[in-house]
Short mmCIF file of C-alpha atoms in Angstrom, two decimals:
data_model
loop_
_atom_site.label_atom_id
_atom_site.label_comp_id
_atom_site.label_asym_id
_atom_site.label_seq_id
_atom_site.Cartn_x
_atom_site.Cartn_y
_atom_site.Cartn_z
CA SER A 1 101.34 20.87 68.37
CA PRO A 2 98.67 23.15 66.88
CA SER A 3 95.89 20.69 67.69
CA LEU A 4 92.63 20.60 69.57
CA THR A 5 94.34 19.45 72.78
CA GLY A 6 96.31 22.68 72.69
CA LEU A 7 93.07 24.65 72.95
CA ALA A 8 91.14 22.58 75.46
CA ASN A 9 91.49 21.89 79.17
CA ILE A 10 92.42 18.20 79.10
CA ALA A 11 91.77 17.37 82.75
CA ASN A 12 88.92 15.06 81.66
CA PHE A 13 89.81 14.75 78.00
CA GLY A 14 89.50 11.21 76.64
CA HIS A 15 87.45 9.98 79.59
CA GLY A 16 84.03 10.45 78.03
CA THR A 17 83.36 13.68 79.91
CA PRO A 18 82.78 16.86 77.89
CA THR A 19 85.42 19.49 78.47
CA ASN A 20 85.85 23.21 77.78
CA PHE A 21 88.09 25.35 75.64
CA SER A 22 90.75 27.27 77.53
CA VAL A 23 89.78 30.96 77.38
CA PRO A 24 93.40 32.24 77.11
CA ALA A 25 94.14 29.79 74.29
CA VAL A 26 91.04 30.81 72.35
CA MET A 27 91.82 34.48 72.85
CA GLU A 28 95.36 33.97 71.54
CA LEU A 29 93.98 32.17 68.49
CA LEU A 30 91.49 34.96 67.81
CA ASN A 31 94.14 37.66 68.22
CA TYR A 32 97.10 36.23 66.34
CA ARG A 33 97.78 34.16 63.24
CA TRP A 34 100.05 31.80 65.14
CA LEU A 35 99.90 30.98 68.83
CA SER A 36 102.38 33.24 70.56
CA GLY A 37 104.54 33.18 73.63
CA THR A 38 106.17 30.17 75.28
CA THR A 39 103.42 28.90 77.58
CA THR A 40 100.54 26.49 76.96
CA PRO A 41 97.11 26.06 78.58
CA PHE A 42 98.58 23.20 80.65
CA ALA A 43 100.24 23.58 84.02
CA ASP A 44 104.04 23.10 83.98
CA ILE A 45 104.14 22.63 80.18
CA ASN A 46 105.93 25.14 77.96
CA LYS A 47 106.29 25.31 74.20
CA LEU A 48 109.52 24.48 72.41
CA PRO A 49 111.05 27.18 70.20
CA HIS A 50 109.20 27.62 66.92
CA ALA A 51 110.49 25.41 64.04
CA ALA A 52 113.35 23.96 66.09
CA VAL A 53 115.01 20.63 66.86
CA CYS A 54 115.87 20.48 70.56
CA GLN A 55 117.70 18.16 72.93
CA LEU A 56 115.77 17.43 76.11
CA SER A 57 117.50 16.14 79.24
CA PRO A 58 115.86 15.52 82.65
CA GLY A 59 116.63 18.35 85.02
CA SER A 60 118.36 20.41 82.35
CA SER A 61 117.24 23.39 80.33
CA ILE A 62 116.24 22.92 76.70
CA HIS A 63 119.19 22.89 74.29
CA THR A 64 118.29 24.03 70.77
CA LEU A 65 120.29 22.08 68.19
CA VAL A 66 118.90 23.39 64.91
CA ARG A 67 116.39 26.10 64.10
CA TYR A 68 114.55 26.01 60.79
CA GLY A 69 112.71 28.78 58.99
CA ILE A 70 115.29 31.41 59.98
CA LEU A 71 115.95 33.96 57.25
CA PRO A 72 119.67 34.61 56.65
CA GLU A 73 121.10 37.98 57.57
CA ALA A 74 122.40 40.13 54.71
CA ARG A 75 126.01 39.34 53.88
CA ALA A 76 128.35 42.23 54.60
CA GLY A 77 130.26 43.82 51.76
CA VAL A 78 128.08 42.51 48.93
CA THR A 79 128.15 44.93 46.01
CA ASP A 80 125.00 45.29 44.00
CA GLU A 81 125.27 43.83 40.53
CA SER A 82 123.05 44.15 37.50
CA LEU A 83 119.51 42.84 37.59
CA GLN A 84 120.41 40.35 34.86
CA VAL A 85 123.28 38.90 36.92
CA HIS A 86 120.99 38.44 39.95
CA ALA A 87 118.30 36.88 37.75
CA ASP A 88 120.75 34.42 36.20
CA ARG A 89 122.05 33.27 39.59
CA VAL A 90 118.62 32.86 41.18
CA HIS A 91 117.42 31.06 38.06
CA GLN A 92 120.24 28.52 38.39
CA LEU A 93 119.48 28.00 42.08
CA LEU A 94 115.81 27.34 41.36
CA LEU A 95 116.69 24.99 38.51
CA ALA A 96 118.98 23.00 40.81
CA ASN A 97 116.36 22.86 43.56
CA ILE A 98 113.55 21.60 41.31
CA ARG A 99 115.88 19.15 39.53
CA ALA A 100 116.82 17.66 42.91
CA SER A 101 113.22 17.58 44.15
CA VAL A 102 111.52 15.84 41.22
CA ARG A 103 112.41 12.32 40.10
CA PRO A 104 112.21 11.16 36.49
CA GLY A 105 108.68 10.08 35.72
CA ASP A 106 107.06 12.15 38.47
CA ARG A 107 103.75 13.69 37.50
CA VAL A 108 104.00 17.34 38.50
CA ALA A 109 101.30 19.98 39.03
CA VAL A 110 102.14 23.67 39.35
CA LEU A 111 99.62 25.85 41.17
CA LEU A 112 99.39 28.64 38.61
CA SER A 113 97.82 31.72 40.16
CA GLY A 114 98.59 34.07 37.27
CA GLY A 115 101.30 35.82 39.29
CA VAL A 116 105.05 36.10 38.85
CA ASP A 117 106.22 33.34 41.22
CA SER A 118 104.11 30.44 39.96
CA SER A 119 104.68 31.34 36.30
CA ILE A 120 108.47 31.16 36.83
CA LEU A 121 108.14 27.70 38.38
CA LEU A 122 106.10 26.57 35.39
CA GLY A 123 108.75 27.90 33.01
CA ILE A 124 111.55 26.09 34.85
CA CYS A 125 109.59 22.84 34.77
CA CYS A 126 109.43 23.23 30.99
CA ASP A 127 113.20 23.87 30.88
CA LEU A 128 113.69 20.57 32.69
CA ASN A 129 111.25 18.73 30.38
CA LEU A 130 109.15 17.58 33.33
CA ASN A 131 105.77 15.90 32.99
CA VAL A 132 103.97 19.04 34.15
CA VAL A 133 100.44 20.43 34.14
CA ALA A 134 99.31 23.89 35.29
CA ILE A 135 96.38 23.99 37.74
CA THR A 136 94.19 27.03 38.50
CA PRO A 137 90.97 27.17 40.55
CA GLN A 138 87.89 29.02 39.35
CA HIS A 139 85.45 29.95 42.11
CA GLU A 140 81.76 29.87 41.31
CA GLY A 141 80.19 33.32 41.11
CA HIS A 142 83.50 35.08 41.65
CA HIS A 143 85.63 36.84 39.05
CA ASN A 144 89.29 35.86 39.26
CA PRO A 145 91.26 38.85 37.89
CA GLU A 146 94.30 36.65 37.27
CA LEU A 147 92.55 33.82 35.39
CA GLU A 148 93.07 35.20 31.89
CA THR A 149 96.70 35.99 32.71
CA ALA A 150 97.19 32.42 33.97
CA LYS A 151 95.71 31.10 30.71
CA THR A 152 98.14 33.26 28.73
CA PHE A 153 101.14 32.03 30.75
CA ALA A 154 100.24 28.39 30.08
CA ALA A 155 99.49 29.07 26.40
CA GLU A 156 102.84 30.82 25.81
CA LEU A 157 104.60 27.72 27.14
CA GLY A 158 102.29 25.27 25.34
CA ILE A 159 101.49 23.54 28.65
CA GLU A 160 98.23 21.78 29.51
CA HIS A 161 96.20 24.03 31.80
CA ARG A 162 93.43 22.55 33.95
CA ILE A 163 90.93 24.99 35.40
CA ILE A 164 89.19 23.32 38.32
CA ALA A 165 85.79 24.60 39.39
CA VAL A 166 85.24 25.34 43.07
CA GLU A 167 81.48 25.05 43.56
CA GLU A 168 79.87 26.98 46.40
CA ALA A 169 77.86 23.89 47.33
CA ASP A 170 81.14 22.10 48.21
CA VAL A 171 82.56 24.84 50.42
CA ALA A 172 80.91 24.03 53.78
CA ARG A 173 81.79 20.33 53.62
CA HIS A 174 85.39 21.03 52.68
CA TYR A 175 85.77 23.78 55.29
CA ALA A 176 84.67 21.27 57.93
CA ASP A 177 87.12 18.70 56.55
CA VAL A 178 90.00 21.24 56.66
CA VAL A 179 89.21 21.99 60.31
CA GLU A 180 89.18 18.29 61.14
CA LEU A 181 92.41 17.55 59.25
CA LEU A 182 94.33 20.48 60.77
CA GLY A 183 92.90 20.35 64.28
CA VAL A 184 92.47 24.15 64.31
CA PRO A 185 90.58 26.72 62.21
CA PRO A 186 92.49 27.32 58.97
CA ARG A 187 94.45 30.57 58.93
CA CYS A 188 94.75 30.62 55.14
CA HIS A 189 91.49 31.37 53.38
CA SER A 190 92.78 29.46 50.35
CA ALA A 191 93.00 26.18 52.35
CA VAL A 192 89.42 25.26 51.42
CA SER A 193 89.99 25.83 47.68
CA LEU A 194 93.27 23.95 47.83
CA LEU A 195 91.68 20.92 49.50
CA ILE A 196 89.07 20.81 46.73
CA LEU A 197 91.87 20.98 44.13
CA LEU A 198 93.98 18.34 45.87
CA ARG A 199 91.13 15.87 46.07
CA GLN A 200 90.62 16.19 42.33
CA LEU A 201 94.37 15.79 41.70
CA LYS A 202 94.76 12.73 43.96
CA GLY A 203 96.03 9.72 42.06
CA SER A 204 96.96 11.77 38.99
CA PHE A 205 99.99 13.62 40.40
CA ASP A 206 102.99 12.85 42.61
CA LYS A 207 104.28 16.37 43.32
CA ILE A 208 102.73 19.81 43.52
CA LEU A 209 104.90 22.95 43.16
CA TYR A 210 103.94 26.04 45.08
CA GLY A 211 105.40 29.55 44.94
CA GLU A 212 104.79 30.55 48.56
CA GLY A 213 107.55 32.56 50.24
CA ALA A 214 108.79 34.36 47.12
CA ASP A 215 107.19 37.68 48.11
CA THR A 216 108.93 37.82 51.49
CA LEU A 217 112.28 36.80 49.99
CA PHE A 218 112.32 38.81 46.76
CA GLY A 219 110.01 41.80 47.11
CA SER A 220 107.07 42.38 49.43
CA LYS A 221 104.82 45.45 49.25
CA ALA A 222 104.32 45.22 53.03
CA VAL A 223 108.09 45.31 53.61
CA LYS A 224 108.47 48.19 51.13
CA HIS A 225 105.81 50.23 52.95
CA PHE A 226 107.50 49.46 56.29
CA ALA A 227 110.91 50.55 54.92
CA LEU A 228 109.56 53.87 53.65
CA ARG A 229 107.92 54.60 57.01
CA PHE A 230 111.06 53.61 58.91
CA LYS A 231 113.22 56.00 56.86
CA LYS A 232 110.72 58.86 57.12
CA ASN A 233 110.54 58.37 60.89
CA GLN A 234 114.33 58.54 61.17
CA ARG A 235 114.49 61.73 59.07
CA LEU A 236 111.72 63.39 61.10
CA LYS A 237 113.46 62.59 64.37
CA LYS A 238 116.65 64.20 63.09
CA VAL A 239 114.72 67.38 62.27
CA PHE A 240 112.81 67.44 65.56
CA ARG A 241 116.04 66.97 67.48
CA TYR A 242 116.87 70.62 66.81
CA ILE A 243 113.50 71.87 68.11
CA PRO A 244 113.62 72.71 71.85
CA TYR A 245 111.22 70.72 74.04
CA TRP A 246 109.88 68.83 71.00
CA PRO A 247 108.59 65.80 73.02
CA TRP A 248 106.43 68.16 75.09
CA LEU A 249 105.32 70.11 71.99
CA PHE A 250 104.44 66.81 70.30
CA LYS A 251 101.96 66.09 73.09
CA VAL A 252 100.25 69.50 73.16
CA LEU A 253 100.28 70.71 69.54
CA PRO A 254 97.41 69.69 67.22
CA LEU A 255 99.67 67.94 64.71
CA PRO A 256 98.12 66.35 61.59
CA TYR A 257 97.20 62.70 62.13
CA LYS A 258 99.69 61.36 59.55
CA LEU A 259 102.57 63.32 61.04
CA ARG A 260 101.72 62.26 64.59
CA HIS A 261 101.34 58.64 63.49
CA LEU A 262 104.69 58.76 61.69
CA LEU A 263 106.48 60.19 64.72
CA GLN A 264 105.02 57.41 66.87
CA PHE A 265 106.32 54.76 64.49
CA ASP A 266 107.98 51.91 66.40
CA ALA A 267 109.72 49.19 64.38
CA LEU A 268 108.92 46.34 66.79
CA ASN A 269 105.26 47.29 67.17
CA GLU A 270 104.84 47.71 63.43
CA ALA A 271 106.47 44.35 62.73
CA ILE A 272 104.31 42.49 65.24
CA ALA A 273 101.18 44.22 63.89
CA VAL A 274 101.83 42.50 60.55
CA ASN A 275 101.23 39.17 62.28
CA GLN A 276 98.18 40.31 64.20
CA ILE A 277 94.82 39.64 62.61
CA VAL A 278 93.24 42.90 61.47
CA LEU A 279 90.08 43.14 63.53
CA GLN A 280 87.46 45.85 63.85
CA GLU A 281 88.09 48.13 66.81
CA PRO A 282 85.13 47.10 69.06
CA LEU A 283 86.01 43.44 68.68
CA LYS A 284 89.73 44.05 69.15
CA ALA A 285 89.02 46.02 72.33
CA SER A 286 86.83 43.19 73.66
CA LEU A 287 89.53 40.61 73.03
CA ASN A 288 92.26 42.75 74.57
CA ASP A 289 90.15 43.15 77.71
CA ARG A 290 90.45 39.40 78.20
CA LEU A 291 94.04 38.82 77.12
CA VAL A 292 97.11 41.04 76.99
CA LEU A 293 99.99 39.50 75.05
CA ASP A 294 103.64 40.22 75.78
CA LYS A 295 105.38 41.57 72.67
CA GLU A 296 108.72 40.04 73.64
CA LEU A 297 107.13 36.61 74.02
CA ILE A 298 105.41 37.01 70.66
CA LYS A 299 108.74 37.90 69.09
CA ALA A 300 110.41 34.87 70.67
CA GLY A 301 107.60 32.63 69.43
CA LEU A 302 108.03 33.88 65.87
CA ASN A 303 111.65 32.83 65.39
CA VAL A 304 113.02 36.34 65.87
CA SER A 305 114.24 36.21 69.47
CA ASN A 306 117.83 37.04 68.46
CA VAL A 307 117.01 39.92 66.15
CA THR A 308 117.18 43.51 67.32
CA VAL A 309 115.97 46.63 65.57
CA ASP A 310 118.94 48.89 66.18
CA THR A 311 119.54 49.48 62.47
CA TYR A 312 117.50 49.83 59.30
CA GLU A 313 118.82 46.50 57.96
CA ARG A 314 117.95 44.62 61.15
CA ALA A 315 114.49 46.19 61.32
CA LEU A 316 113.79 44.95 57.77
CA LEU A 317 115.10 41.49 58.60
CA GLN A 318 112.90 41.32 61.67
CA LEU A 319 109.80 42.26 59.69
CA LYS A 320 110.59 39.69 56.98
CA GLN A 321 111.19 37.06 59.66
CA ILE A 322 107.87 37.74 61.37
CA ILE A 323 106.00 37.51 58.05
CA PHE A 324 107.91 34.37 57.15
CA SER A 325 107.46 32.69 60.55
CA SER A 326 103.73 33.36 60.65
CA SER A 327 101.92 33.53 57.35
CA VAL A 328 104.49 31.64 55.21
CA ILE A 329 105.25 28.77 57.60
CA ASN A 330 101.58 28.66 58.54
CA HIS A 331 100.66 28.31 54.88
CA PHE A 332 103.24 25.52 54.47
CA TYR A 333 101.88 23.65 57.47
CA GLU A 334 98.32 23.81 56.22
CA LEU A 335 98.96 23.01 52.56
CA GLU A 336 101.52 20.29 53.30
CA SER A 337 99.08 18.61 55.69
CA LEU A 338 96.28 18.72 53.13
CA ALA A 339 98.58 17.54 50.31
CA ALA A 340 99.92 14.63 52.38
CA ASP A 341 96.37 13.54 53.18
CA ASN A 342 95.86 13.21 49.42
CA SER A 343 99.18 11.37 48.82
CA ILE A 344 100.79 14.32 47.04
CA GLN A 345 104.15 15.84 48.03
CA LEU A 346 104.37 19.61 48.36
CA ILE A 347 107.51 21.27 46.96
CA SER A 348 108.27 24.94 47.67
CA PRO A 349 111.32 25.78 45.51
CA PHE A 350 111.79 29.35 46.78
CA VAL A 351 112.21 28.21 50.37
CA CYS A 352 115.57 26.46 50.30
CA GLN A 353 118.73 27.69 51.98
CA PRO A 354 120.76 28.65 48.87
CA VAL A 355 117.86 30.67 47.43
CA MET A 356 117.11 32.30 50.79
CA ALA A 357 120.79 33.18 51.34
CA TYR A 358 121.04 34.80 47.91
CA ALA A 359 117.81 36.75 48.44
CA ALA A 360 119.28 38.13 51.68
CA SER A 361 122.18 39.65 49.72
CA LEU A 362 119.96 41.77 47.45
CA SER A 363 120.05 45.54 47.83
CA ASP A 364 116.89 47.58 48.35
CA THR A 365 116.88 48.46 44.65
CA SER A 366 116.93 44.80 43.63
CA TYR A 367 114.32 43.92 46.27
CA PHE A 368 111.79 46.74 45.98
CA GLY A 369 112.38 47.63 42.35
CA ILE A 370 111.68 51.01 40.79
CA GLU A 371 108.05 50.57 39.78
CA SER A 372 107.34 46.90 40.56
CA VAL A 373 108.45 44.74 43.50
CA LYS A 374 110.29 41.45 42.82
CA PRO A 375 112.36 42.84 39.92
CA VAL A 376 114.75 39.85 39.98
CA LEU A 377 111.93 37.33 39.57
CA ARG A 378 110.29 39.41 36.83
CA LYS A 379 113.62 39.44 34.97
CA ILE A 380 113.72 35.62 35.20
CA GLY A 381 110.18 35.53 33.83
CA GLU A 382 111.32 37.39 30.71
CA ARG A 383 113.17 34.18 29.72
CA TYR A 384 109.87 32.39 29.23
CA PHE A 385 107.16 34.94 28.58
CA THR A 386 106.38 38.12 26.70
CA PRO A 387 108.08 40.82 28.84
CA SER A 388 104.92 42.94 29.04
CA LEU A 389 103.12 39.97 30.60
CA MET A 390 105.57 39.93 33.53
CA TYR A 391 104.85 43.58 34.36
CA LEU A 392 101.06 43.48 34.42
CA PRO A 393 99.49 44.43 37.77
CA LYS A 394 99.24 41.33 39.98
CA TYR A 395 96.29 40.69 42.29
CA GLY A 396 97.36 37.58 44.17
CA PHE A 397 95.30 34.43 44.66
CA PRO A 398 91.78 35.72 45.32
CA VAL A 399 89.49 33.49 47.35
CA PRO A 400 85.87 34.64 47.89
CA HIS A 401 85.81 33.84 51.61
CA SER A 402 83.60 36.90 52.21
CA ASN A 403 80.91 35.35 49.99
CA TRP A 404 81.27 32.01 51.77
CA LEU A 405 80.79 33.60 55.20
CA LYS A 406 77.54 35.16 54.00
CA GLY A 407 76.47 32.02 52.12
CA PRO A 408 77.39 28.37 52.84
CA LEU A 409 79.06 29.12 56.22
CA ALA A 410 76.44 31.60 57.50
CA THR A 411 74.37 29.09 59.51
CA TRP A 412 77.43 27.86 61.40
CA GLY A 413 78.36 31.48 62.07
CA ARG A 414 75.04 32.19 63.78
CA GLU A 415 75.27 28.98 65.80
CA ALA A 416 78.81 29.90 66.86
CA THR A 417 77.68 33.25 68.30
CA VAL A 418 75.26 31.39 70.57
CA PHE A 419 77.84 28.76 71.52
CA PHE A 420 80.45 31.39 72.50
CA SER A 421 77.99 33.96 73.88
CA CYS A 422 79.15 36.39 71.25
CA PRO A 423 77.34 39.45 69.81
CA ILE A 424 76.09 38.44 66.39
CA GLU A 425 77.31 41.81 65.06
CA TYR A 426 80.90 40.55 65.46
CA LEU A 427 80.35 38.21 62.51
CA ALA A 428 80.73 41.31 60.32
CA ASP A 429 84.43 41.00 61.12
CA GLU A 430 85.51 38.41 58.54
CA GLU A 431 88.71 37.27 60.26
CA PHE A 432 86.81 36.70 63.49
CA ALA A 433 83.94 34.89 61.76
CA TRP A 434 86.33 32.63 59.79
CA CYS A 435 88.10 31.58 63.00
CA ILE A 436 85.12 31.30 65.35
CA ILE A 437 83.25 29.01 62.94
CA GLY A 438 86.24 26.66 62.91
CA LEU A 439 86.38 26.61 66.71
CA TYR A 440 82.66 25.90 66.84
CA LEU A 441 83.01 22.90 64.49
CA LEU A 442 85.89 21.56 66.60
CA ALA A 443 83.77 21.89 69.71
CA LYS A 444 80.83 20.05 68.11
CA ARG A 445 83.02 17.18 66.88
CA ASN A 446 84.79 16.76 70.23
CA HIS A 447 81.91 17.31 72.68
CA ILE A 448 83.32 20.50 74.14
CA LEU A 449 80.99 22.57 76.28
CA PRO A 450 79.84 26.08 75.29
CA LEU A 451 82.22 28.82 76.37
CA ARG A 452 81.28 32.38 77.33
CA LEU A 453 83.86 34.58 75.64
CA PHE A 454 82.04 37.91 75.91
CA GLU A 455 79.76 39.62 78.37
CA ILE A 456 76.80 40.77 76.26
CA ASP A 457 73.60 42.67 76.92
CA GLY A 458 70.74 40.92 75.16
CA GLY A 459 70.50 40.09 71.51
CA VAL A 460 71.95 36.59 71.87
CA ASP A 461 70.60 33.88 74.13
CA ALA A 462 73.15 32.57 76.60
CA PRO A 463 74.25 29.02 75.74
CA PRO A 464 73.06 26.15 77.96
CA GLY A 465 75.41 24.62 80.51
#
């Protein structure tokens, strides 16, 4: 369970005596988006496989019955068909999924970001004549580059579009509430905005549709970049194979940085790096001094223990699986928890087995596209919207967490550096600051003692106790 008890030493927990965070558990949390490996901070207690149903028997090893969140492998022998054929089939699968997920009379909200995925869901809801409203947040003092596009999507369908203001004055209170509801610092920066939205939607809607997962399944820029690097690495190795003593020459010759970096490309390392929080080098070095994580254990903890990287296809599948098992499932966990707390059911139409299985059969051309990723989904969008609208540059779901860290969350950030004996300069690293503030709030709420994470020379007073 990703809860406070998974981060704290529970020897005295619940007995009125303050306790401490486990240093290894905190370091894992600060290093990775999802706790990795198979061990826990507790003696003789190991973690079950990620997203699995297991049978437990005394004295026997764990037997895994079903494993969820596993991306299907590509089906052998599938011939690539026209983009229109793929679009028609995926469209029918999404229609069937949403029809089965929404009952007659349900009041439905679609989180409309202004991107491809959410706009398609809105169009399908119109096809099904659902009682649907589009919802988009507008953050105070922050320009949302997709807002006007979202307005155009809703207008072309003639759907009511509610733009909900996210006031900066509400951010700190809702961040603290997210931390309390989840039991850990939120990994998704959008969790705070979404909680504000959900609280305003409570009582007015039964279901909320969310387009998460579509990028990984139908066309991710990160996967496309990985694929290009993988192929270039393979071609370079073929060329270097004919150069005598090339491994030795590689070490001694002053090769250009890009070439050297490309030759050192390793599929497993690159895939795991996607899941690792991008930290500034001094901070990353400090964390790694305290905790070294086993890549094989990380891989096993991310639902990819049976995937090897011996071929191009398997390397791509592994990368997709790591993205899916970390950021996507993490996002589902957070948003579903927040939605349930507000009596709203989360529906994610892209993440169902028939849709996932079909996405696995797409060729590189149908996945990466020529100019734009997600060509199949864009083709579906042409059913509902002006074609040019579907091919505008997309900027995602921007959340001004950088502004929040400098504004409403700044005081907690400074207090956290004292509590964890941390150089205040590390707050410049946004991922670190976002996480350490959440840990600090958990500690305050649960009477956990200050914890010295870093050895520092002046600049920050050591915490009491």
